Amino acid sequence: QVQLVESGGGLVQAGGSLRLSCAASGRVLSDYAMAWFRRASGKEREFVAAILWNGKRIYGRDSVKGRFTISRDNAMNSLYLRMDSLSSEDTAVYYCAAVFEDEFLDYTTGSLYDYWGQGTQVTVSS
């Protein structure tokens, strides 16, 4: 069984930066894609970004491209999300997720992921 634990969330002013981390335990996530999703209050879950074992990155909506950077440390079994130029629209609970890679998977679809963390709150004050 895989456990995912997020950290790094908090309160930040608009224009600021945060770095989220996700630590995986239970097994080495080789050949697993890892991703970040977020859910703002009253809204549906949204895909933010994913990264494959080989480092290939997939980003969600245009509003995060260029501001958010997803990365992973395979040796540390960890996932990261660097978020810059934050705005109030980025306020949400951010979740880490993992799924065994398959060339036919749409990694932007949350329902396909097998493992989820408990989430970390990011609040951006304007």
Short mmCIF file of C-alpha atoms in Angstrom, two decimals:
data_model
loop_
_atom_site.label_atom_id
_atom_site.label_comp_id
_atom_site.label_asym_id
_atom_site.label_seq_id
_atom_site.Cartn_x
_atom_site.Cartn_y
_atom_site.Cartn_z
CA GLN A 1 0.00 0.00 0.00
CA VAL A 2 1.25 3.45 -0.89
CA GLN A 3 0.93 6.43 1.41
CA LEU A 4 1.28 9.96 0.12
CA VAL A 5 1.78 12.87 2.49
CA GLU A 6 1.74 16.47 1.29
CA SER A 7 3.38 19.40 3.03
CA GLY A 8 4.37 22.97 2.34
CA GLY A 9 0.99 24.63 2.11
CA GLY A 10 0.11 27.77 3.99
CA LEU A 11 -0.89 31.40 3.74
CA VAL A 12 0.96 33.59 1.24
CA GLN A 13 0.39 37.03 -0.20
CA ALA A 14 -0.50 37.51 -3.81
CA GLY A 15 2.61 37.49 -5.96
CA GLY A 16 4.42 35.22 -3.55
CA SER A 17 5.72 31.68 -3.92
CA LEU A 18 5.30 28.32 -2.26
CA ARG A 19 6.87 24.91 -2.73
CA LEU A 20 4.71 21.91 -2.05
CA SER A 21 6.18 18.51 -1.31
CA CYS A 22 4.72 15.03 -1.40
CA ALA A 23 6.50 12.15 0.30
CA ALA A 24 5.63 8.64 -0.78
CA SER A 25 6.09 5.56 1.37
CA GLY A 26 5.10 1.92 1.23
CA ARG A 27 6.85 1.18 -2.04
CA VAL A 28 9.22 2.76 -4.53
CA LEU A 29 7.18 4.53 -7.16
CA SER A 30 9.18 3.42 -10.16
CA ASP A 31 7.07 3.51 -13.32
CA TYR A 32 4.42 5.56 -11.53
CA ALA A 33 3.19 8.88 -12.80
CA MET A 34 2.70 11.43 -10.05
CA ALA A 35 0.51 14.46 -10.18
CA TRP A 36 -0.91 17.44 -8.39
CA PHE A 37 -4.60 18.23 -8.34
CA ARG A 38 -6.40 20.98 -6.51
CA ARG A 39 -9.90 21.70 -5.30
CA ALA A 40 -11.08 25.20 -4.53
CA SER A 41 -14.02 25.70 -2.20
CA GLY A 42 -17.26 25.06 -4.05
CA LYS A 43 -15.52 23.90 -7.22
CA GLU A 44 -14.65 20.60 -8.81
CA ARG A 45 -11.24 18.99 -8.53
CA GLU A 46 -8.83 20.35 -11.12
CA PHE A 47 -5.73 18.84 -12.68
CA VAL A 48 -2.64 20.97 -12.09
CA ALA A 49 0.34 19.01 -13.40
CA ALA A 50 1.77 15.53 -13.75
CA ILE A 51 5.24 14.09 -14.20
CA LEU A 52 6.21 10.67 -15.45
CA TRP A 53 8.99 8.48 -14.16
CA ASN A 54 11.23 9.60 -17.04
CA GLY A 55 10.64 13.26 -16.18
CA LYS A 56 8.13 14.14 -18.88
CA ARG A 57 5.84 16.91 -17.62
CA ILE A 58 2.21 17.58 -18.35
CA TYR A 59 0.56 20.81 -17.25
CA GLY A 60 -3.07 21.72 -16.90
CA ARG A 61 -4.72 25.01 -17.68
CA ASP A 62 -2.75 27.82 -19.28
CA SER A 63 -2.99 29.89 -16.11
CA VAL A 64 -0.49 27.65 -14.32
CA LYS A 65 1.92 27.18 -17.20
CA GLY A 66 4.98 29.30 -16.68
CA ARG A 67 4.13 29.87 -13.01
CA PHE A 68 4.08 26.32 -11.64
CA THR A 69 6.87 23.78 -11.99
CA ILE A 70 6.41 20.12 -11.17
CA SER A 71 9.41 17.97 -10.36
CA ARG A 72 10.25 14.70 -8.68
CA ASP A 73 13.16 13.05 -6.95
CA ASN A 74 12.95 9.37 -7.73
CA ALA A 75 15.69 8.48 -5.28
CA MET A 76 13.77 10.21 -2.50
CA ASN A 77 10.38 8.93 -3.68
CA SER A 78 9.15 12.50 -3.59
CA LEU A 79 7.14 14.93 -5.69
CA TYR A 80 7.29 18.71 -5.67
CA LEU A 81 5.34 21.68 -6.98
CA ARG A 82 6.97 25.07 -7.14
CA MET A 83 4.34 27.80 -7.41
CA ASP A 84 5.29 31.36 -8.31
CA SER A 85 3.33 34.56 -8.87
CA LEU A 86 0.45 33.19 -6.83
CA SER A 87 -2.96 34.81 -7.03
CA SER A 88 -6.19 34.38 -5.11
CA GLU A 89 -7.39 32.06 -7.87
CA ASP A 90 -4.76 29.55 -6.75
CA THR A 91 -6.35 29.22 -3.31
CA ALA A 92 -7.32 25.57 -2.91
CA VAL A 93 -6.49 22.30 -1.26
CA TYR A 94 -3.69 20.68 -3.23
CA TYR A 95 -3.53 16.91 -3.52
CA CYS A 96 -0.73 14.60 -4.54
CA ALA A 97 -1.66 11.49 -6.53
CA ALA A 98 0.04 8.50 -8.14
CA VAL A 99 -0.86 5.96 -10.80
CA PHE A 100 1.05 3.18 -12.53
CA GLU A 101 2.06 4.44 -15.94
CA ASP A 102 0.29 3.27 -19.04
CA GLU A 103 0.64 4.81 -22.49
CA PHE A 104 -3.14 4.87 -22.88
CA LEU A 105 -3.84 6.80 -19.70
CA ASP A 106 -5.00 10.38 -19.71
CA TYR A 107 -2.97 11.66 -16.78
CA THR A 108 -5.19 14.71 -16.40
CA THR A 109 -8.09 12.51 -15.26
CA GLY A 110 -8.17 12.25 -11.50
CA SER A 111 -10.42 9.20 -11.33
CA LEU A 112 -7.65 7.10 -12.89
CA TYR A 113 -5.24 7.66 -10.01
CA ASP A 114 -4.85 4.88 -7.46
CA TYR A 115 -3.26 6.72 -4.56
CA TRP A 116 -4.01 10.08 -3.01
CA GLY A 117 -2.65 12.20 -0.21
CA GLN A 118 -4.79 13.98 2.36
CA GLY A 119 -4.17 17.39 0.85
CA THR A 120 -2.50 20.60 1.93
CA GLN A 121 -4.24 23.97 2.05
CA VAL A 122 -2.85 26.86 0.04
CA THR A 123 -4.39 30.25 0.74
CA VAL A 124 -3.37 33.31 -1.24
CA SER A 125 -4.37 36.66 0.23
CA SER A 126 -4.92 39.60 -2.08
#
